[in-house]
């Protein structure tokens, strides 16, 4: 907002007629569109439309949409880590796999029913501990920033290789065989009382919608808090932040653990949706997708990452019907285009263009 309209807003008067439509609404540019009153109105309307969709739309489409939404916590965690804290991780799917496999092992051994909820909480706790331990060695070991993506990628590739070698009954944990390259099957779905959150019924759709909305709001509150300001300062100038007395490694570790936890949440939801999980879920191809979603959507805006994740996951699924190789090529081309022509993200770039276009027409 320019100085004139800012003073007008403080005095309670109406913005001058020459102001753009965004300034009259108390907004200034695409990034603050994702934070003004119009944004929250659209957020509530979108949430209501999503919750009501099975009533006026296709139940099959809602169930299929669940698969796309499951990826959102993973992508939002990476957006917080990369876009706000400045730490790029290529290994977020490792935590996705750890949580999914841990949930499968515990749920199979502990049985159906409410025990699956305990299995989910334990799997997420274990994933957070692994993320914290790995992050501790990364950050307090003073690993150079450019090496972090390499080490996280190595971490997920080692995990994929290990899980692929677990065929045979000697790799059975209690009653749960890991399954090798075939993956772990017959994983019980989350169950609360008589409600089963499986991929063939609507309760999981509603659960994922509520979780995604809650995570988005929670991460926005975190980003707008003092903690969020500190991690953004660390991203811009870590040396200066450290000279001001902040333990930058502690902040990076906390954000890394949060991102690992959110990736694990996606892993648990995936396991309960499909009742299986396989090593390819933590492979090289899978590792590139979260980076693609964050980069193309706009990693410095949580909402744009949410939009980009759903759009790209839907596009990939649609293209895979014709050719899996075609989907991979198109996704790769979008990543290259986004990094070179729209470094702030395609969603953000489109919004900036629309802002200028609408701004000109409203003058």
Short mmCIF file of C-alpha atoms in Angstrom, two decimals:
data_model
loop_
_atom_site.label_atom_id
_atom_site.label_comp_id
_atom_site.label_asym_id
_atom_site.label_seq_id
_atom_site.Cartn_x
_atom_site.Cartn_y
_atom_site.Cartn_z
CA UNK A 1 0.00 0.00 0.00
CA UNK A 2 1.40 3.42 -0.86
CA UNK A 3 1.90 6.12 1.76
CA UNK A 4 -1.20 8.14 0.81
CA UNK A 5 -3.60 5.21 1.01
CA UNK A 6 -1.84 3.99 4.18
CA UNK A 7 -2.50 7.35 5.92
CA UNK A 8 -6.07 7.29 4.64
CA UNK A 9 -6.59 3.83 6.07
CA UNK A 10 -5.19 4.91 9.45
CA UNK A 11 -7.46 7.96 9.61
CA UNK A 12 -10.50 5.87 8.70
CA UNK A 13 -11.18 7.74 5.45
CA UNK A 14 -11.84 6.14 2.10
CA UNK A 15 -8.89 5.59 -0.23
CA UNK A 16 -8.62 8.11 -3.10
CA UNK A 17 -10.47 7.37 -6.31
CA UNK A 18 -7.18 7.00 -8.15
CA UNK A 19 -6.25 3.97 -6.00
CA UNK A 20 -6.35 0.54 -7.57
CA UNK A 21 -9.06 -1.93 -6.68
CA UNK A 22 -6.57 -3.80 -4.48
CA UNK A 23 -5.66 -0.65 -2.52
CA UNK A 24 -9.34 0.13 -1.94
CA UNK A 25 -9.73 -3.35 -0.47
CA UNK A 26 -6.75 -2.84 1.79
CA UNK A 27 -4.50 -5.02 -0.36
CA UNK A 28 -1.35 -4.36 -2.35
CA UNK A 29 -0.18 -6.98 -4.81
CA UNK A 30 -0.60 -10.75 -5.15
CA UNK A 31 1.32 -11.73 -2.03
CA UNK A 32 -0.99 -9.75 0.26
CA UNK A 33 -4.03 -10.96 -1.65
CA UNK A 34 -3.19 -14.15 0.22
CA UNK A 35 -3.68 -12.35 3.53
CA UNK A 36 -6.36 -9.65 3.25
CA UNK A 37 -10.08 -9.72 4.03
CA UNK A 38 -10.96 -10.88 0.53
CA UNK A 39 -8.61 -13.83 0.95
CA UNK A 40 -10.30 -15.02 4.14
CA UNK A 41 -13.73 -14.63 2.59
CA UNK A 42 -12.61 -16.75 -0.37
CA UNK A 43 -11.00 -19.22 2.02
CA UNK A 44 -14.26 -19.74 3.93
CA UNK A 45 -16.24 -20.05 0.70
CA UNK A 46 -13.76 -22.55 -0.77
CA UNK A 47 -13.80 -24.62 2.43
CA UNK A 48 -17.61 -24.66 2.49
CA UNK A 49 -17.74 -25.61 -1.19
CA UNK A 50 -15.28 -28.45 -0.63
CA UNK A 51 -17.21 -29.82 2.34
CA UNK A 52 -20.50 -29.63 0.44
CA UNK A 53 -19.10 -30.97 -2.84
CA UNK A 54 -20.18 -34.63 -2.33
CA UNK A 55 -23.76 -33.41 -1.89
CA UNK A 56 -24.00 -31.63 -5.27
CA UNK A 57 -21.09 -33.20 -7.15
CA UNK A 58 -19.73 -36.66 -7.82
CA UNK A 59 -18.83 -38.85 -4.86
CA UNK A 60 -16.28 -40.63 -7.06
CA UNK A 61 -14.65 -37.28 -7.90
CA UNK A 62 -14.51 -36.39 -4.20
CA UNK A 63 -12.84 -39.70 -3.36
CA UNK A 64 -10.35 -39.23 -6.20
CA UNK A 65 -9.70 -35.66 -5.06
CA UNK A 66 -8.70 -37.02 -1.67
CA UNK A 67 -5.62 -38.56 -3.25
CA UNK A 68 -4.48 -35.12 -4.44
CA UNK A 69 -5.18 -33.44 -1.10
CA UNK A 70 -3.11 -36.04 0.75
CA UNK A 71 0.01 -34.48 -0.82
CA UNK A 72 -0.71 -31.00 0.53
CA UNK A 73 0.73 -31.38 4.08
CA UNK A 74 3.98 -32.66 2.54
CA UNK A 75 4.13 -29.72 0.13
CA UNK A 76 3.24 -27.12 2.79
CA UNK A 77 5.96 -28.46 5.07
CA UNK A 78 8.53 -28.07 2.30
CA UNK A 79 7.23 -24.56 1.54
CA UNK A 80 7.80 -23.58 5.17
CA UNK A 81 11.27 -25.14 5.16
CA UNK A 82 12.42 -23.89 1.76
CA UNK A 83 10.37 -20.79 1.04
CA UNK A 84 10.43 -19.29 4.54
CA UNK A 85 13.54 -20.77 6.17
CA UNK A 86 15.70 -21.07 3.07
CA UNK A 87 16.59 -24.77 3.49
CA UNK A 88 15.97 -26.94 0.42
CA UNK A 89 15.37 -30.61 1.18
CA UNK A 90 15.10 -33.28 -1.50
CA UNK A 91 14.38 -35.93 1.11
CA UNK A 92 10.95 -35.04 2.48
CA UNK A 93 9.47 -38.21 1.00
CA UNK A 94 11.76 -40.19 3.32
CA UNK A 95 9.64 -39.01 6.25
CA UNK A 96 6.53 -39.76 4.18
CA UNK A 97 7.74 -43.35 3.85
CA UNK A 98 8.91 -43.74 7.46
CA UNK A 99 5.50 -42.69 8.77
CA UNK A 100 3.59 -44.80 6.25
CA UNK A 101 5.60 -47.96 6.97
CA UNK A 102 5.60 -47.35 10.73
CA UNK A 103 1.84 -46.90 10.70
CA UNK A 104 1.43 -50.07 8.64
CA UNK A 105 3.58 -52.15 10.99
CA UNK A 106 1.82 -50.90 14.12
CA UNK A 107 -1.70 -51.07 12.69
CA UNK A 108 -1.24 -54.63 11.40
CA UNK A 109 0.19 -55.80 14.72
CA UNK A 110 -2.17 -53.92 17.00
CA UNK A 111 -5.32 -54.76 15.09
CA UNK A 112 -8.26 -52.87 13.68
CA UNK A 113 -10.47 -50.30 15.39
CA UNK A 114 -9.29 -47.49 17.62
CA UNK A 115 -5.82 -49.05 17.85
CA UNK A 116 -5.20 -47.57 14.40
CA UNK A 117 -5.45 -44.07 15.88
CA UNK A 118 -2.75 -44.94 18.41
CA UNK A 119 -0.68 -46.39 15.57
CA UNK A 120 -1.01 -43.14 13.62
CA UNK A 121 0.05 -40.98 16.58
CA UNK A 122 3.00 -43.24 17.33
CA UNK A 123 4.08 -43.28 13.68
CA UNK A 124 3.97 -39.50 13.54
CA UNK A 125 5.89 -39.22 16.79
CA UNK A 126 8.55 -41.60 15.49
CA UNK A 127 8.80 -39.62 12.25
CA UNK A 128 9.25 -36.35 14.13
CA UNK A 129 12.02 -37.93 16.23
CA UNK A 130 13.83 -39.19 13.12
CA UNK A 131 13.50 -35.76 11.48
CA UNK A 132 14.80 -34.06 14.62
CA UNK A 133 17.76 -36.46 14.91
CA UNK A 134 18.68 -36.14 11.23
CA UNK A 135 18.22 -32.38 11.32
CA UNK A 136 20.39 -32.10 14.43
CA UNK A 137 23.36 -33.60 12.59
CA UNK A 138 22.66 -31.42 9.56
CA UNK A 139 22.41 -28.08 11.29
CA UNK A 140 24.49 -28.46 14.42
CA UNK A 141 27.09 -30.27 12.33
CA UNK A 142 27.27 -26.99 10.37
CA UNK A 143 26.70 -28.70 7.03
CA UNK A 144 26.96 -26.19 4.19
CA UNK A 145 23.63 -25.05 2.78
CA UNK A 146 24.26 -26.45 -0.70
CA UNK A 147 25.11 -29.89 0.75
CA UNK A 148 21.81 -30.22 2.65
CA UNK A 149 19.77 -31.05 -0.52
CA UNK A 150 22.37 -33.69 -1.44
CA UNK A 151 22.38 -35.35 1.98
CA UNK A 152 18.58 -35.38 2.22
CA UNK A 153 18.37 -36.92 -1.26
CA UNK A 154 20.93 -39.56 -0.29
CA UNK A 155 18.88 -40.27 2.84
CA UNK A 156 15.73 -41.01 0.86
CA UNK A 157 17.59 -43.09 -1.77
CA UNK A 158 19.24 -45.21 0.93
CA UNK A 159 15.83 -45.74 2.50
CA UNK A 160 14.33 -46.76 -0.85
CA UNK A 161 17.18 -49.21 -1.47
CA UNK A 162 16.79 -50.73 1.97
CA UNK A 163 13.03 -51.11 1.70
CA UNK A 164 13.42 -52.71 -1.72
CA UNK A 165 15.59 -55.46 -0.19
CA UNK A 166 13.08 -56.46 2.48
CA UNK A 167 11.32 -59.26 0.60
CA UNK A 168 10.99 -62.56 2.40
CA UNK A 169 9.70 -63.65 5.78
CA UNK A 170 12.96 -62.68 7.50
CA UNK A 171 11.85 -59.06 7.01
CA UNK A 172 8.66 -59.52 8.95
CA UNK A 173 8.03 -57.31 12.00
CA UNK A 174 5.56 -59.19 14.12
CA UNK A 175 2.70 -59.98 11.77
CA UNK A 176 3.65 -57.26 9.28
CA UNK A 177 5.88 -58.24 6.30
CA UNK A 178 7.67 -55.25 4.75
CA UNK A 179 7.20 -56.78 1.31
CA UNK A 180 10.32 -55.64 -0.56
CA UNK A 181 9.68 -53.95 -3.91
CA UNK A 182 6.06 -55.11 -3.80
CA UNK A 183 5.53 -52.98 -0.72
CA UNK A 184 3.47 -53.50 2.40
CA UNK A 185 -0.13 -54.45 1.73
CA UNK A 186 -3.30 -55.02 3.77
CA UNK A 187 -2.65 -51.99 5.98
CA UNK A 188 -5.77 -51.30 8.08
CA UNK A 189 -7.46 -47.95 7.53
CA UNK A 190 -7.77 -45.43 10.32
CA UNK A 191 -10.87 -46.17 12.36
CA UNK A 192 -12.63 -44.12 15.04
CA UNK A 193 -15.48 -46.04 16.59
CA UNK A 194 -17.68 -47.16 13.71
CA UNK A 195 -16.20 -44.65 11.24
CA UNK A 196 -13.59 -46.00 8.85
CA UNK A 197 -11.32 -43.50 7.07
CA UNK A 198 -10.58 -45.56 3.99
CA UNK A 199 -10.23 -44.58 0.36
CA UNK A 200 -13.68 -45.88 -0.57
CA UNK A 201 -15.79 -43.74 1.74
CA UNK A 202 -16.32 -40.04 2.38
CA UNK A 203 -15.08 -39.76 6.01
CA UNK A 204 -11.45 -39.69 4.82
CA UNK A 205 -12.32 -36.93 2.32
CA UNK A 206 -13.76 -34.77 5.11
CA UNK A 207 -10.86 -35.59 7.44
CA UNK A 208 -8.26 -34.57 4.86
CA UNK A 209 -10.15 -31.36 3.99
CA UNK A 210 -10.25 -30.33 7.65
CA UNK A 211 -6.60 -31.26 8.23
CA UNK A 212 -5.42 -29.31 5.17
CA UNK A 213 -7.44 -26.24 6.18
CA UNK A 214 -6.14 -26.44 9.76
CA UNK A 215 -2.52 -26.89 8.64
CA UNK A 216 -2.76 -23.94 6.23
CA UNK A 217 -4.16 -21.64 8.91
CA UNK A 218 -1.69 -22.92 11.51
CA UNK A 219 1.34 -22.41 9.28
CA UNK A 220 0.14 -18.93 8.30
CA UNK A 221 -0.14 -18.03 11.99
CA UNK A 222 3.35 -19.43 12.56
CA UNK A 223 4.78 -17.51 9.60
CA UNK A 224 3.20 -14.26 10.84
CA UNK A 225 4.47 -14.74 14.41
CA UNK A 226 7.80 -13.66 15.86
CA UNK A 227 9.10 -17.15 15.11
CA UNK A 228 8.14 -16.73 11.46
CA UNK A 229 9.84 -13.36 11.24
CA UNK A 230 13.03 -14.86 12.66
CA UNK A 231 13.15 -17.75 10.18
CA UNK A 232 12.57 -15.35 7.29
CA UNK A 233 15.40 -13.20 8.60
CA UNK A 234 17.57 -16.32 8.73
CA UNK A 235 16.72 -17.02 5.11
CA UNK A 236 17.67 -13.50 4.03
CA UNK A 237 20.87 -13.12 6.07
CA UNK A 238 21.79 -15.94 8.48
CA UNK A 239 25.03 -14.27 9.62
CA UNK A 240 23.25 -11.08 10.61
CA UNK A 241 20.49 -13.04 12.40
CA UNK A 242 23.16 -14.90 14.36
CA UNK A 243 24.93 -11.65 15.26
CA UNK A 244 21.61 -10.39 16.64
CA UNK A 245 21.68 -13.27 19.11
CA UNK A 246 19.43 -15.86 17.49
CA UNK A 247 20.44 -19.52 17.51
CA UNK A 248 19.79 -20.02 13.80
CA UNK A 249 20.50 -23.75 13.97
CA UNK A 250 17.79 -24.23 16.59
CA UNK A 251 15.24 -22.42 14.42
CA UNK A 252 16.26 -24.43 11.36
CA UNK A 253 15.99 -27.66 13.33
CA UNK A 254 12.50 -26.82 14.57
CA UNK A 255 11.30 -25.98 11.04
CA UNK A 256 12.93 -29.12 9.65
CA UNK A 257 11.15 -31.23 12.30
CA UNK A 258 7.79 -29.58 11.53
CA UNK A 259 8.29 -30.24 7.82
CA UNK A 260 9.21 -33.88 8.55
CA UNK A 261 6.12 -34.28 10.73
CA UNK A 262 3.86 -32.89 7.99
CA UNK A 263 5.46 -35.19 5.41
CA UNK A 264 4.80 -38.06 7.80
CA UNK A 265 1.16 -37.01 8.09
CA UNK A 266 0.85 -37.31 4.31
CA UNK A 267 2.44 -40.76 4.56
CA UNK A 268 -0.06 -41.97 7.16
CA UNK A 269 -2.97 -40.59 5.15
CA UNK A 270 -1.64 -42.28 2.02
CA UNK A 271 -1.33 -45.62 3.81
CA UNK A 272 -4.87 -45.45 5.14
CA UNK A 273 -6.21 -44.28 1.77
CA UNK A 274 -4.73 -47.09 -0.32
CA UNK A 275 -4.06 -49.69 2.42
CA UNK A 276 -0.53 -50.11 1.08
CA UNK A 277 2.81 -48.35 0.71
CA UNK A 278 5.78 -49.25 -1.50
CA UNK A 279 9.49 -48.29 -1.72
CA UNK A 280 8.89 -46.20 -4.84
CA UNK A 281 7.02 -43.77 -2.59
CA UNK A 282 10.43 -42.66 -1.30
CA UNK A 283 12.32 -43.01 -4.59
CA UNK A 284 14.02 -40.44 -6.80
CA UNK A 285 10.92 -39.66 -8.85
CA UNK A 286 8.77 -39.25 -5.75
CA UNK A 287 11.44 -37.01 -4.18
CA UNK A 288 11.22 -34.52 -7.06
CA UNK A 289 7.47 -33.97 -6.83
CA UNK A 290 7.37 -31.92 -3.58
CA UNK A 291 10.12 -29.68 -4.95
CA UNK A 292 8.13 -29.31 -8.16
CA UNK A 293 4.92 -28.43 -6.29
CA UNK A 294 6.66 -25.84 -4.13
CA UNK A 295 8.71 -24.31 -6.96
CA UNK A 296 5.91 -24.09 -9.52
CA UNK A 297 3.28 -22.96 -7.04
CA UNK A 298 5.48 -20.33 -5.39
CA UNK A 299 7.39 -21.51 -2.35
CA UNK A 300 7.14 -18.18 -0.52
CA UNK A 301 3.35 -18.38 -0.37
CA UNK A 302 1.64 -21.25 1.43
CA UNK A 303 -1.64 -20.74 -0.40
CA UNK A 304 0.01 -20.73 -3.82
CA UNK A 305 1.79 -23.98 -2.91
CA UNK A 306 -1.56 -25.51 -1.95
CA UNK A 307 -3.07 -24.43 -5.27
CA UNK A 308 -0.05 -25.58 -7.23
CA UNK A 309 0.07 -28.96 -5.50
CA UNK A 310 -3.56 -29.78 -6.24
CA UNK A 311 -3.31 -28.50 -9.82
CA UNK A 312 -0.08 -30.35 -10.64
CA UNK A 313 -1.16 -33.58 -8.93
CA UNK A 314 -4.41 -33.49 -10.91
CA UNK A 315 -2.54 -32.77 -14.15
CA UNK A 316 -0.03 -35.56 -13.53
CA UNK A 317 -2.84 -38.01 -12.82
CA UNK A 318 -4.70 -37.00 -15.98
CA UNK A 319 -1.58 -37.31 -18.15
CA UNK A 320 -0.63 -40.65 -16.60
CA UNK A 321 -3.82 -42.13 -18.06
CA UNK A 322 -2.27 -41.71 -21.50
CA UNK A 323 1.40 -42.18 -20.66
CA UNK A 324 3.43 -42.19 -17.46
CA UNK A 325 6.45 -40.95 -19.41
CA UNK A 326 4.41 -38.05 -20.80
CA UNK A 327 3.41 -37.01 -17.29
CA UNK A 328 7.04 -37.05 -16.18
CA UNK A 329 8.19 -35.01 -19.19
CA UNK A 330 5.47 -32.38 -18.72
CA UNK A 331 6.20 -32.08 -14.99
CA UNK A 332 9.90 -31.68 -15.72
CA UNK A 333 9.21 -29.03 -18.35
CA UNK A 334 7.01 -27.12 -15.90
CA UNK A 335 9.76 -27.23 -13.29
CA UNK A 336 12.34 -25.89 -15.74
CA UNK A 337 9.97 -23.20 -17.00
CA UNK A 338 9.04 -22.20 -13.47
CA UNK A 339 12.63 -21.97 -12.25
CA UNK A 340 13.81 -19.96 -15.28
CA UNK A 341 10.82 -17.83 -16.35
CA UNK A 342 8.88 -17.60 -13.07
CA UNK A 343 11.34 -18.02 -10.18
CA UNK A 344 8.76 -16.84 -7.65
CA UNK A 345 6.31 -19.50 -8.84
CA UNK A 346 3.87 -19.73 -11.72
CA UNK A 347 0.85 -19.09 -9.47
CA UNK A 348 2.44 -15.93 -8.04
CA UNK A 349 3.51 -14.76 -11.51
CA UNK A 350 -0.03 -15.17 -12.84
CA UNK A 351 -1.42 -13.26 -9.86
CA UNK A 352 1.03 -10.43 -10.41
CA UNK A 353 -0.05 -10.21 -14.04
CA UNK A 354 -3.72 -10.15 -13.04
CA UNK A 355 -2.98 -7.54 -10.37
CA UNK A 356 -1.44 -5.22 -12.96
CA UNK A 357 -4.23 -5.92 -15.45
CA UNK A 358 -7.06 -5.25 -13.00
CA UNK A 359 -5.16 -2.31 -11.51
CA UNK A 360 -4.95 -0.61 -14.91
CA UNK A 361 -8.66 -1.11 -15.59
CA UNK A 362 -9.69 0.26 -12.18
CA UNK A 363 -7.83 3.58 -12.58
#
